[in-house]
PDB file of C-alpha atoms in Angstrom:
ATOM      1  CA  UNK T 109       0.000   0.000   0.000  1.00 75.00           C
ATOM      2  CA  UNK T 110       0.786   3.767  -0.945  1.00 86.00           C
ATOM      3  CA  UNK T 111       0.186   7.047   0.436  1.00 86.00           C
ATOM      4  CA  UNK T 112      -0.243   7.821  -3.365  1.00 88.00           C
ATOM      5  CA  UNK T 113      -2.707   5.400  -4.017  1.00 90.00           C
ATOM      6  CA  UNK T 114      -5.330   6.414  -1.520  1.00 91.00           C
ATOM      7  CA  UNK T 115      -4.324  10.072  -2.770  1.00 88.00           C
ATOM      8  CA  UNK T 116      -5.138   8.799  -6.480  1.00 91.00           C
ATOM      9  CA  UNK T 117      -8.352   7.087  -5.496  1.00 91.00           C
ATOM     10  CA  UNK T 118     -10.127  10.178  -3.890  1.00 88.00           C
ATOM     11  CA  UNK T 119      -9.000  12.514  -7.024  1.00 87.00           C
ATOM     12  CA  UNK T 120     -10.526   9.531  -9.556  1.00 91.00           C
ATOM     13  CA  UNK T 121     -13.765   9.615  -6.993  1.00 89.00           C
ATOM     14  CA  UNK T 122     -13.784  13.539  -7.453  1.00 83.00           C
ATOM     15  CA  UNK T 123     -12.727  14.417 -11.263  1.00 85.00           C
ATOM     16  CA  UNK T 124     -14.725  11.312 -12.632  1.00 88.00           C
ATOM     17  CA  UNK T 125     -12.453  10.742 -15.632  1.00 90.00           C
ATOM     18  CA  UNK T 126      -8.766   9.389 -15.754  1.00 92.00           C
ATOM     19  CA  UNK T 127      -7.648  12.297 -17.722  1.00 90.00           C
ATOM     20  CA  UNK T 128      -8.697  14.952 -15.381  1.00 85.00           C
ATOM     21  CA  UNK T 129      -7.871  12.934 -12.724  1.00 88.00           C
ATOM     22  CA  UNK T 130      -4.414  12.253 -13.900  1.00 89.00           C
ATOM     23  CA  UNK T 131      -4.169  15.997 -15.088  1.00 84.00           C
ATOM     24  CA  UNK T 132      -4.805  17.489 -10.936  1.00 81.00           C
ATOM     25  CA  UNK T 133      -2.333  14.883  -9.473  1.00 84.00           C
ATOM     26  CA  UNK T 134       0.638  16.025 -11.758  1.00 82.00           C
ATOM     27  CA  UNK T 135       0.836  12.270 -13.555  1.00 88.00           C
ATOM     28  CA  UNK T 136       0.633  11.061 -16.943  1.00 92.00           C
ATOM     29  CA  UNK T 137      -2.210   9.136 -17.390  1.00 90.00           C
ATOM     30  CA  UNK T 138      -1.260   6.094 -18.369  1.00 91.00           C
ATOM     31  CA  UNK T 139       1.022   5.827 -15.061  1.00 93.00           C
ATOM     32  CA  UNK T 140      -2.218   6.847 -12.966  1.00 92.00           C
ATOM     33  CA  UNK T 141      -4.365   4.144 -14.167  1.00 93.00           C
ATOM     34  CA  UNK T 142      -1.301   1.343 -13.021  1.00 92.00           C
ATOM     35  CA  UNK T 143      -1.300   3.282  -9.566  1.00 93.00           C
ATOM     36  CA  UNK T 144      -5.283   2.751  -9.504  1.00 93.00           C
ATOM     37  CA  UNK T 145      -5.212  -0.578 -11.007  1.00 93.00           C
ATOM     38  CA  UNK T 146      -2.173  -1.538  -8.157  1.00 93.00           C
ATOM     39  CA  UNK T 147      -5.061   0.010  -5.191  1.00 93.00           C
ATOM     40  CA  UNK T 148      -7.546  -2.146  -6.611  1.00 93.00           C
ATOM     41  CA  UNK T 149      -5.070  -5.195  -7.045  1.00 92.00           C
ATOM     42  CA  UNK T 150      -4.274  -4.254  -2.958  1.00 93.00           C
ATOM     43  CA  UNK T 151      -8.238  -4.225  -2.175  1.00 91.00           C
ATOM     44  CA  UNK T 152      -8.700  -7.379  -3.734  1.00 92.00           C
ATOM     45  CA  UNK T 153     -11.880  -5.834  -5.346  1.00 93.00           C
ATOM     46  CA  UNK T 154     -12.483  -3.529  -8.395  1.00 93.00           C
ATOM     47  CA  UNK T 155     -13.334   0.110  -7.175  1.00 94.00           C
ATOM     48  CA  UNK T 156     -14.354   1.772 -10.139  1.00 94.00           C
ATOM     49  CA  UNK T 157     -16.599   1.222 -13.030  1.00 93.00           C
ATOM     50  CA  UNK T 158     -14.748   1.873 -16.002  1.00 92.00           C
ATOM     51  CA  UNK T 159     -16.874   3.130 -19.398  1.00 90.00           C
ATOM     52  CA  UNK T 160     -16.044   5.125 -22.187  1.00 87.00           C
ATOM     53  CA  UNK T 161     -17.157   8.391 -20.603  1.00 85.00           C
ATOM     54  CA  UNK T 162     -15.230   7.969 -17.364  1.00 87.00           C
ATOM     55  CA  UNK T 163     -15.224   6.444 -14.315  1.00 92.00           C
ATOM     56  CA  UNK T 164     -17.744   5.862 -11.149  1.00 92.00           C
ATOM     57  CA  UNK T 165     -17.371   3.932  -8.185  1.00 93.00           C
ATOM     58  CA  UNK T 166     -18.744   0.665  -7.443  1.00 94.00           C
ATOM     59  CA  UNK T 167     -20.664  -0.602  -3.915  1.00 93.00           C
ATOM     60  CA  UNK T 168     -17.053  -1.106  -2.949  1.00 94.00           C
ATOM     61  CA  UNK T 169     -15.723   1.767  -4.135  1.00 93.00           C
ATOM     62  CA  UNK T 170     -18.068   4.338  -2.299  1.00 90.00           C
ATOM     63  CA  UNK T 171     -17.842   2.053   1.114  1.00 91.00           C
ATOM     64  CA  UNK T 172     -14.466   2.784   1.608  1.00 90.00           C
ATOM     65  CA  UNK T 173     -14.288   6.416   0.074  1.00 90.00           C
ATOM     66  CA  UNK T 174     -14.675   8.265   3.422  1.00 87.00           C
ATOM     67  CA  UNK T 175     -12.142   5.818   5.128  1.00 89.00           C
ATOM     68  CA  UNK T 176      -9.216   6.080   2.384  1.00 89.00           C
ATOM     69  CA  UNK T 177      -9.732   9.892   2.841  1.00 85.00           C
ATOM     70  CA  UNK T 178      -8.965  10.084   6.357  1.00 84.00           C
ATOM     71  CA  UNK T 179      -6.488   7.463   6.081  1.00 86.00           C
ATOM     72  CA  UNK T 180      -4.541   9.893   4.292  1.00 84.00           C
ATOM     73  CA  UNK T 181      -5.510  12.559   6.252  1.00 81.00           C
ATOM     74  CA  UNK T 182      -3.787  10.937   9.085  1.00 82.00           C
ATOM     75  CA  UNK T 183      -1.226   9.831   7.833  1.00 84.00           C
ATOM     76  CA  UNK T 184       0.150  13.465   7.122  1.00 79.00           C
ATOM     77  CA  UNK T 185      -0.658  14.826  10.526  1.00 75.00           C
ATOM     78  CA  UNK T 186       1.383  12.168  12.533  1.00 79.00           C
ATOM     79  CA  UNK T 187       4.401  12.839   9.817  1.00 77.00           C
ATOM     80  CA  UNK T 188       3.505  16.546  11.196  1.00 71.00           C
ATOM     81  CA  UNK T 189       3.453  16.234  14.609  1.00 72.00           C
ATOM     82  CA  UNK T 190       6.726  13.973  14.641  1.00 76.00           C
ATOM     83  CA  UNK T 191       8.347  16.848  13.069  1.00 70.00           C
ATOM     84  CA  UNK T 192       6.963  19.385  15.032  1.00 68.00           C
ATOM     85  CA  UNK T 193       7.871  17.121  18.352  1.00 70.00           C
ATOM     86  CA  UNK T 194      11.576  16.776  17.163  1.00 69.00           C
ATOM     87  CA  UNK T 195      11.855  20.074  16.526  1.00 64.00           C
ATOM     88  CA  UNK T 196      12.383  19.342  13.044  1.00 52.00           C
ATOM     89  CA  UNK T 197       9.667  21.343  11.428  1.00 56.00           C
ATOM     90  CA  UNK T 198       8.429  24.950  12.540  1.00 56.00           C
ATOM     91  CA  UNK T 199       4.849  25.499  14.116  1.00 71.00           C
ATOM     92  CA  UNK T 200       3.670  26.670  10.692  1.00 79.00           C
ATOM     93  CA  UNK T 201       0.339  26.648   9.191  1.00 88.00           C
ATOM     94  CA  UNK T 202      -0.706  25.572   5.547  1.00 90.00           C
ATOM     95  CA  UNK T 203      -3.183  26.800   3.631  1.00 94.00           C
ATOM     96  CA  UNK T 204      -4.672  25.954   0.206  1.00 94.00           C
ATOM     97  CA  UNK T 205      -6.326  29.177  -1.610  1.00 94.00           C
ATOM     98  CA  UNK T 206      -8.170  29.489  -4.571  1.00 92.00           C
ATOM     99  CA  UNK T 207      -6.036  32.016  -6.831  1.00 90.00           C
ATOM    100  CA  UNK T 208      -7.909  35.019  -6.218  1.00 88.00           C
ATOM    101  CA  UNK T 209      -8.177  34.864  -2.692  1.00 93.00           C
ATOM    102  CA  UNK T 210      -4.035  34.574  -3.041  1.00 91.00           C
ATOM    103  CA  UNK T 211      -3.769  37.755  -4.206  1.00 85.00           C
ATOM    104  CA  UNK T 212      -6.491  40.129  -2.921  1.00 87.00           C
ATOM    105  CA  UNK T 213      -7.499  38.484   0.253  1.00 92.00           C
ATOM    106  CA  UNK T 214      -5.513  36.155   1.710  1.00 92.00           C
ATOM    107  CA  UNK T 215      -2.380  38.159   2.806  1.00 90.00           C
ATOM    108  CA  UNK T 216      -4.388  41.035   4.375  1.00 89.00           C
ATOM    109  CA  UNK T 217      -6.499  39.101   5.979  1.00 91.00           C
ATOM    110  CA  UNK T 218      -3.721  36.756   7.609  1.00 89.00           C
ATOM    111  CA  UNK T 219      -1.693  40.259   8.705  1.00 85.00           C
ATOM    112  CA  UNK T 220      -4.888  40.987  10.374  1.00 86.00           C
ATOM    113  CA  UNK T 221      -5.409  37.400  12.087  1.00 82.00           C
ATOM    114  CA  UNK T 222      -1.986  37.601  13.542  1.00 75.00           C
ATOM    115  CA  UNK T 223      -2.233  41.068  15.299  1.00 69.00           C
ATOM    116  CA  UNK T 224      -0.861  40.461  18.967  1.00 65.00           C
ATOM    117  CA  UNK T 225      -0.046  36.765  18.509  1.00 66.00           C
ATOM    118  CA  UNK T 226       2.583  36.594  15.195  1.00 71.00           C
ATOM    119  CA  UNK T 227       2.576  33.278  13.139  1.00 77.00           C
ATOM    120  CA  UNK T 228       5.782  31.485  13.115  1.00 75.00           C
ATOM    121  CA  UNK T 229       5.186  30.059   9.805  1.00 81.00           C
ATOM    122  CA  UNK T 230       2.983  29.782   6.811  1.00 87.00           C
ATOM    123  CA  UNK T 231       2.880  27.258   3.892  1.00 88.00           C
ATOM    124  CA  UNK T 232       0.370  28.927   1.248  1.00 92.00           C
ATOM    125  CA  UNK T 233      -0.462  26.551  -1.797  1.00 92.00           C
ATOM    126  CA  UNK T 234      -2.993  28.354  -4.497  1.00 91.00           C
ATOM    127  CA  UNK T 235      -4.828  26.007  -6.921  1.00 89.00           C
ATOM    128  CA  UNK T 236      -8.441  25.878  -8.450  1.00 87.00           C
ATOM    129  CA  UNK T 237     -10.887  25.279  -6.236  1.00 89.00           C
ATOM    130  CA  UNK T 238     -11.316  21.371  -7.265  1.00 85.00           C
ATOM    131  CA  UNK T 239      -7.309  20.944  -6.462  1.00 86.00           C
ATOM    132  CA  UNK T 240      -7.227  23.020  -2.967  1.00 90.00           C
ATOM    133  CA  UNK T 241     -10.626  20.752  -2.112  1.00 89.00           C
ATOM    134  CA  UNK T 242      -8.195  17.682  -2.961  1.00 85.00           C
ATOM    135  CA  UNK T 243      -6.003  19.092  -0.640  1.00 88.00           C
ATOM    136  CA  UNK T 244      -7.866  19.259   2.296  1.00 90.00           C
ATOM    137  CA  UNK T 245      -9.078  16.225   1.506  1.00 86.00           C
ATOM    138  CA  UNK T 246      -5.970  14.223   2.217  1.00 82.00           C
ATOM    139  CA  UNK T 247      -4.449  16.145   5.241  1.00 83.00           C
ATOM    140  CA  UNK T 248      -1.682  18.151   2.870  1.00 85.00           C
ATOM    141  CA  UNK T 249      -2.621  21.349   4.144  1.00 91.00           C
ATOM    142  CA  UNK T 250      -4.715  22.429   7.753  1.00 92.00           C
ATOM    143  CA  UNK T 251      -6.709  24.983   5.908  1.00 95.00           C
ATOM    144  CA  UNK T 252      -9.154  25.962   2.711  1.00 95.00           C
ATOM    145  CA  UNK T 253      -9.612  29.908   2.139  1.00 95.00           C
ATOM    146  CA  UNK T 254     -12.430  29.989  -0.619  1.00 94.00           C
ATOM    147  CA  UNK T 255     -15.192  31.733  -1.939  1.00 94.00           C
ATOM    148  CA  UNK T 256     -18.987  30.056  -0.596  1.00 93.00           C
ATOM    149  CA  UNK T 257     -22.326  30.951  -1.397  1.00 92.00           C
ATOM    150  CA  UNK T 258     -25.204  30.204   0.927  1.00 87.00           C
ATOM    151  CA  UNK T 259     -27.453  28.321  -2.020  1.00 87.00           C
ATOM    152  CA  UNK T 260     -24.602  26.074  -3.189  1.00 87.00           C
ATOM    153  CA  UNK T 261     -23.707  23.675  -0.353  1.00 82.00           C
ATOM    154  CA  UNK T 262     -19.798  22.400  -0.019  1.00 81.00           C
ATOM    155  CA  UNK T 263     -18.913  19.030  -1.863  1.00 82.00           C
ATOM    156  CA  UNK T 264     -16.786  18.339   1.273  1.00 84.00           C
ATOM    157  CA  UNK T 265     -18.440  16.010   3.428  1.00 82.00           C
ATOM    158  CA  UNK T 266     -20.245  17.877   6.451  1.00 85.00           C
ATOM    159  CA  UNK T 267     -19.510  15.270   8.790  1.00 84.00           C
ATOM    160  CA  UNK T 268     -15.724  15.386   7.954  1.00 86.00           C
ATOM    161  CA  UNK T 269     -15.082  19.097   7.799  1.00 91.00           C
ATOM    162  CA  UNK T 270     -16.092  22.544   9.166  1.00 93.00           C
ATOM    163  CA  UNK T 271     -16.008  25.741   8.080  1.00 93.00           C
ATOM    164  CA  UNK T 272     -16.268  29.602   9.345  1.00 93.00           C
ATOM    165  CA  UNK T 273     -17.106  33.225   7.943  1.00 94.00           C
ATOM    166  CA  UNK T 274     -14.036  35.481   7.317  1.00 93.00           C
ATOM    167  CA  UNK T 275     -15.070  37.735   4.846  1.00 93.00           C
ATOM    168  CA  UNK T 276     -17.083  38.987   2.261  1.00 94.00           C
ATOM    169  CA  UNK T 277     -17.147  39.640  -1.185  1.00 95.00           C
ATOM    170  CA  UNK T 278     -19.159  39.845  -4.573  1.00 96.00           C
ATOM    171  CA  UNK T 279     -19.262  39.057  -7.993  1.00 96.00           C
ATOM    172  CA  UNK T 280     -19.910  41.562 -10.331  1.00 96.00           C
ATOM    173  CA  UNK T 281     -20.842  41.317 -14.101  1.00 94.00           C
ATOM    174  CA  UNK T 282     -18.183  43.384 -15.611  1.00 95.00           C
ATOM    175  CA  UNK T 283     -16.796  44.395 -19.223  1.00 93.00           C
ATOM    176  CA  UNK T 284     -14.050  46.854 -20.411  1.00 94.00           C
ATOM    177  CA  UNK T 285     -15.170  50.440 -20.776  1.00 91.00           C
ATOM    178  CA  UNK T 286     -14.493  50.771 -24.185  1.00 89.00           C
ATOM    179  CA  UNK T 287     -16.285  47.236 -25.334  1.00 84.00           C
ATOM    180  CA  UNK T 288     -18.269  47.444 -28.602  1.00 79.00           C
ATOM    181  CA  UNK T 289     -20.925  44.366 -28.230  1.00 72.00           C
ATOM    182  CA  UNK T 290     -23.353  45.862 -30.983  1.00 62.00           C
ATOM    183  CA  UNK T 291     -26.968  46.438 -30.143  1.00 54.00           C
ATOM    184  CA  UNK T 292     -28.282  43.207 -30.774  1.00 54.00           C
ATOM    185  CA  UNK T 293     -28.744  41.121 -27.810  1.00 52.00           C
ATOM    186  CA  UNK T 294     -28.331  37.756 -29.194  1.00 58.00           C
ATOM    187  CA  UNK T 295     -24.781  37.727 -28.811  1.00 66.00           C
ATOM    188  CA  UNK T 296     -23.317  39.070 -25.861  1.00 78.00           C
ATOM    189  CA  UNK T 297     -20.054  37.390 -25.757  1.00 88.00           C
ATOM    190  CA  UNK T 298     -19.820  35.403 -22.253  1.00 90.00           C
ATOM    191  CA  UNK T 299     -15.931  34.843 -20.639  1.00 94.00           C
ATOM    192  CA  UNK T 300     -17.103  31.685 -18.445  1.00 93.00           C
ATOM    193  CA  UNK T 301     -15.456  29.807 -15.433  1.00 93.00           C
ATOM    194  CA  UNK T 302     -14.488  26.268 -16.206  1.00 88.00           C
ATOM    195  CA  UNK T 303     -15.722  23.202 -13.895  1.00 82.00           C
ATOM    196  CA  UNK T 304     -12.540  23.504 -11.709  1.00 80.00           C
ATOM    197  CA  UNK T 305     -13.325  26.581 -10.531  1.00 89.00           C
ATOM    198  CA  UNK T 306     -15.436  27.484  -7.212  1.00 90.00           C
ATOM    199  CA  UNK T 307     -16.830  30.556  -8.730  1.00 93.00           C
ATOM    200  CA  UNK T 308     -17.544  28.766 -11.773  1.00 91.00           C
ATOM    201  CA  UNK T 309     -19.513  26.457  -9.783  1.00 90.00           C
ATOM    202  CA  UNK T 310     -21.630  29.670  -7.640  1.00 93.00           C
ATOM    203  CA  UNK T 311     -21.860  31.589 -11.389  1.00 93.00           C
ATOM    204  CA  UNK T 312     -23.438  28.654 -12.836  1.00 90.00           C
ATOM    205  CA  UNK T 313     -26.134  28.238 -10.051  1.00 90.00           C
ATOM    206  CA  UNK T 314     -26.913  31.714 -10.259  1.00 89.00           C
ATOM    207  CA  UNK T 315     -27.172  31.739 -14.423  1.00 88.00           C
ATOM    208  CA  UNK T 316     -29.069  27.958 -14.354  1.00 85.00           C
ATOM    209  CA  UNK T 317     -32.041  28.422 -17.007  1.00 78.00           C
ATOM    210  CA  UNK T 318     -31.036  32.294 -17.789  1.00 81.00           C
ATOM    211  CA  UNK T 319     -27.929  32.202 -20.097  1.00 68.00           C
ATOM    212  CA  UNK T 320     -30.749  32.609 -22.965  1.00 69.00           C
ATOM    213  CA  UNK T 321     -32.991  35.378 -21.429  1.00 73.00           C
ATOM    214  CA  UNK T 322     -29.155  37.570 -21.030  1.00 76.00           C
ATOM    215  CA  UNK T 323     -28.339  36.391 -24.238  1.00 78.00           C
ATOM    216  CA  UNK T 324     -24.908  35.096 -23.368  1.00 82.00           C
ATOM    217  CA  UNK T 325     -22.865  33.835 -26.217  1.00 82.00           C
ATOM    218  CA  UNK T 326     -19.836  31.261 -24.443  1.00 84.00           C
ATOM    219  CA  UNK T 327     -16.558  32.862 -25.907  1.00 86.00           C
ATOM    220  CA  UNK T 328     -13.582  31.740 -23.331  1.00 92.00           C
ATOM    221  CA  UNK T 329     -13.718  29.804 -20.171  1.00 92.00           C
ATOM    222  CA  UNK T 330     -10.333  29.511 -17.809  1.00 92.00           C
ATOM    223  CA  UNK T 331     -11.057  28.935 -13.836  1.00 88.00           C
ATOM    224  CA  UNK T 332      -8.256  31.842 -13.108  1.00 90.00           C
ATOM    225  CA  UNK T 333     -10.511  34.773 -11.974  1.00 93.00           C
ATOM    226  CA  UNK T 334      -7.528  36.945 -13.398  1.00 92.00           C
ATOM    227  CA  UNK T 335      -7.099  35.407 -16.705  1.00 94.00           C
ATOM    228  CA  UNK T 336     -11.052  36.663 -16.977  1.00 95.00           C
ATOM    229  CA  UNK T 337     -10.368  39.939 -15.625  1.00 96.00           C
ATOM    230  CA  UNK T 338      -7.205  40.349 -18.339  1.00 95.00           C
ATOM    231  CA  UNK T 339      -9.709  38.626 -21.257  1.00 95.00           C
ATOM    232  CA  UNK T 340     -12.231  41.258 -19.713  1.00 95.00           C
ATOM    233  CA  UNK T 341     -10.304  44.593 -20.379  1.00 95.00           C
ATOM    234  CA  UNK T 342      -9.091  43.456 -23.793  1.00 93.00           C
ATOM    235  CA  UNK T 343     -12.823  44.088 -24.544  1.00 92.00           C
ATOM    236  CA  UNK T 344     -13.435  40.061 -25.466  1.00 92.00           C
ATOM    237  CA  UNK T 345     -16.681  40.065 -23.364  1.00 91.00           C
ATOM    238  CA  UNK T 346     -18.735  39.982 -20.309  1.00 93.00           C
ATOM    239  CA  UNK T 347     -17.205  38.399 -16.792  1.00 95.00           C
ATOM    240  CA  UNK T 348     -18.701  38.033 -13.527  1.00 96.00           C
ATOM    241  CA  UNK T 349     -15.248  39.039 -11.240  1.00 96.00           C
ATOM    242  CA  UNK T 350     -14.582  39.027  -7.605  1.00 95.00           C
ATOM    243  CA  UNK T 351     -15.084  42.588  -6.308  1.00 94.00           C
ATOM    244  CA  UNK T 352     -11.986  42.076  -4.396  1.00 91.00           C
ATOM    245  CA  UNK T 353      -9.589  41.420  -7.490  1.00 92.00           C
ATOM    246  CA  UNK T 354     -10.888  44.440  -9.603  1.00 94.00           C
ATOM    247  CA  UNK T 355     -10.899  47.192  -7.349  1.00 92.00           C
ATOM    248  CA  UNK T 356      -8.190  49.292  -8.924  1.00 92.00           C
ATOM    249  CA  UNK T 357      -8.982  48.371 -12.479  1.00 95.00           C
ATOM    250  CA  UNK T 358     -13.656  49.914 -11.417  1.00 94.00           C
ATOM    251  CA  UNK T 359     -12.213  52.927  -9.916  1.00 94.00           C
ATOM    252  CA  UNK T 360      -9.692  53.590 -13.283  1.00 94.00           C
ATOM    253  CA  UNK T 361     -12.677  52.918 -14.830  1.00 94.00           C
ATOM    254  CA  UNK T 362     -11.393  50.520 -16.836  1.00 95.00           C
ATOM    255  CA  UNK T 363     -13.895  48.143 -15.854  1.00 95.00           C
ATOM    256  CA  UNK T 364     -17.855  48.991 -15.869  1.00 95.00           C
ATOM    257  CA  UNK T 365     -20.560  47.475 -15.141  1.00 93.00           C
ATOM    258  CA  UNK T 366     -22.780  45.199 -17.782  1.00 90.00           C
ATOM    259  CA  UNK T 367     -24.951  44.512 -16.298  1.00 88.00           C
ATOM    260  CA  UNK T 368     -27.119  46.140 -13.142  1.00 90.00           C
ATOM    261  CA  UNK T 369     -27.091  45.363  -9.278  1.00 93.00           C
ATOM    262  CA  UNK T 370     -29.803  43.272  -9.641  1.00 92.00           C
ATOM    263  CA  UNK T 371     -27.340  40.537 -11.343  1.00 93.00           C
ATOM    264  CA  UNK T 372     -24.498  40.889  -8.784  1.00 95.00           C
ATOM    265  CA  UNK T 373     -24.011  37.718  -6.550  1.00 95.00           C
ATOM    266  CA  UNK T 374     -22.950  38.166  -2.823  1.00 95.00           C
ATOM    267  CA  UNK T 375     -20.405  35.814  -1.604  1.00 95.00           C
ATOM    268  CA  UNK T 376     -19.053  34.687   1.868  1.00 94.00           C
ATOM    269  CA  UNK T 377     -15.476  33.918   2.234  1.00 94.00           C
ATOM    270  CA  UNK T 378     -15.098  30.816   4.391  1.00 95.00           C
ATOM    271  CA  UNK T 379     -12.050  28.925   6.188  1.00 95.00           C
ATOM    272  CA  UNK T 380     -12.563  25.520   6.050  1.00 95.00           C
ATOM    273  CA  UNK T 381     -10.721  22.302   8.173  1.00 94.00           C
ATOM    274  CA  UNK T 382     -11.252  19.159   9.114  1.00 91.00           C
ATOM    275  CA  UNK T 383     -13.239  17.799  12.305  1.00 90.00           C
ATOM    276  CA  UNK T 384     -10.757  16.107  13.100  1.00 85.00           C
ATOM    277  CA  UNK T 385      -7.928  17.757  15.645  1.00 84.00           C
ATOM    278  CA  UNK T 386      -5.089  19.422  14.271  1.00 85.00           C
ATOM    279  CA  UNK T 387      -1.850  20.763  15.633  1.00 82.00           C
ATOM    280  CA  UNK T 388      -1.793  22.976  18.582  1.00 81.00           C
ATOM    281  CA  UNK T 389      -0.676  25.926  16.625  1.00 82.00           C
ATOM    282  CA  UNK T 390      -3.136  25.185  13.969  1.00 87.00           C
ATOM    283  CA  UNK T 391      -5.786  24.814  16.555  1.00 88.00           C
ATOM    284  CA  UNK T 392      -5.152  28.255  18.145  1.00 86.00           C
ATOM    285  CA  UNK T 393      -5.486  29.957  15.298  1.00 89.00           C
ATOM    286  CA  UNK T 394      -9.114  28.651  14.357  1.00 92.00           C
ATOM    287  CA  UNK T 395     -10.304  29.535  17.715  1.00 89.00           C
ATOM    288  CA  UNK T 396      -9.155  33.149  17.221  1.00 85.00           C
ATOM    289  CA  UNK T 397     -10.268  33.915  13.704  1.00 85.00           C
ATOM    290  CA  UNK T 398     -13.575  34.622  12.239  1.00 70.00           C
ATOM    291  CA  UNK T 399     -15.797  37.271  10.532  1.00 58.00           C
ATOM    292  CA  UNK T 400     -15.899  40.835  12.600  1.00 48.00           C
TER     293      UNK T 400
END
């Protein structure tokens, strides 16, 4: 048995195809499916159902899913704590971001969290939203810093993680100020979120059943917030952008509105951990932040 495997097994669980899979753990595909294929071999049973449009688990498969998952949560906190105990590793804390919260948020908001009681160390890891859940997931980092909305519950399991209010934020329908879209509406060109992303996931709740009645035409899709924003002021279309990452670029007035208020979605900004204890450092810092 390997660490890897059980890491591999929760990603195939998640993504749903080898590909994508294969793609978030860094591995070429073909070498994923032997590390899968060497799990199952260990089991003794076949976990997945394998078709030609991906993968899903079997009975077996979703039995053991929680278990493998905090197998390898563990795993990495005693490797912690042995370090920490031998002196070996600083008290530090590790987060995984999505990549807009890495930029605007995060470091702000973490100057403000250590006012009176400074933070020895901090591991920051920024990823889509689908790899920083991943992360979590198997116990490589203590934290998740992401953008929630109230409608859209978390894919991580309630009973294995918790989350808090730290902020706020919104998403605001945006286009460059000197964007030409014609006067017909049946082609307002649309710069998307991909599947990876959290946002894309909250934007796509929000738009379900009204991409026709705004007329939105699907012209680019990336899950970087910023690669939007940049697609955005080269007048290519219509994004909905974190408030947060496009202050300077709304009050230039580079960036304008496309849409009114009424299309705007409000978002909380949540830290996320597991149930499960974590170092002591780690520990006191939950306890002291939250919302104000």
């Amino acid at each position: 048995m390997e660490l890897v495997w059980l890491e591999d097994f929760s990603a195939l669980a998640e993504y749903g195809s080898f590909v994508r899979a294969a793609e978030a753990r860094h591995v070429t595909q073909p070498a994923f499916s032997r590390r899968v294929r060497s799990l199952e071999n260990w089991m003794g049973v076949q976990l997945f159902v394998r078709t030609p449009q991906g993968a899903t688990l079997t009975e077996a498969g979703r039995q053991i899913l929680p278990s493998a998952q905090e197998a390898a949560r563990r795993l990495y906190r005693m490797r912690n704590e042995a370090q920490e105990v031998a002196g070996m590793a600083a008290k530090s804390l590790h987060f995984a971001a999505t990549h807009s919260l890495s930029f605007t948020f995060f470091p702000r908001w973490l100057r403000s969290a250590e006012s009176g009681a400074p933070i020895e160390a901090v591991q920051l890891h920024s990823d889509s939203m689908a790899v920083c859940e991943q992360m979590l997931i198997h116990g490589q980092v203590q934290f998740l810093l992401c953008h929630r909305h109230p409608d859209i519950p978390p894919l991580l399991a309630p009973d294995q993680f918790i989350g808090k209010k730290v902020g706020e934020d919104v998403l605001v329908p945006l286009a460059s100020a000197s964007a030409d879209f014609g006067t017909s509406p049946a082609a307002l060109p649309y710069l998307a979120y991909t599947h990876e992303s959290g946002l894309g996931r909250i934007v796509a709740h929000r738009l379900h059943g009204k991409e026709d009645y705004l007329h939105l035409k699907p012209l680019f899709s990336s899950h970087l917030a910023a690669v939007l924003m940049s697609m955005a002021l080269e007048s290519k279309g219509v994004a909905w952008l974190p408030k947060s990452l496009t202050e300077q670029e709304i009050m230039d007035g580079r960036l304008v509105r496309a849409l009114d208020e009424s299309w705007d979605i409000p978002l909380e900004i949540h830290l996320t951990r597991p149930t499960a204890p974590l170092s002591t450092s780690a520990e006191e810092f939950w306890d002291r932040v939250g919302c104000d």
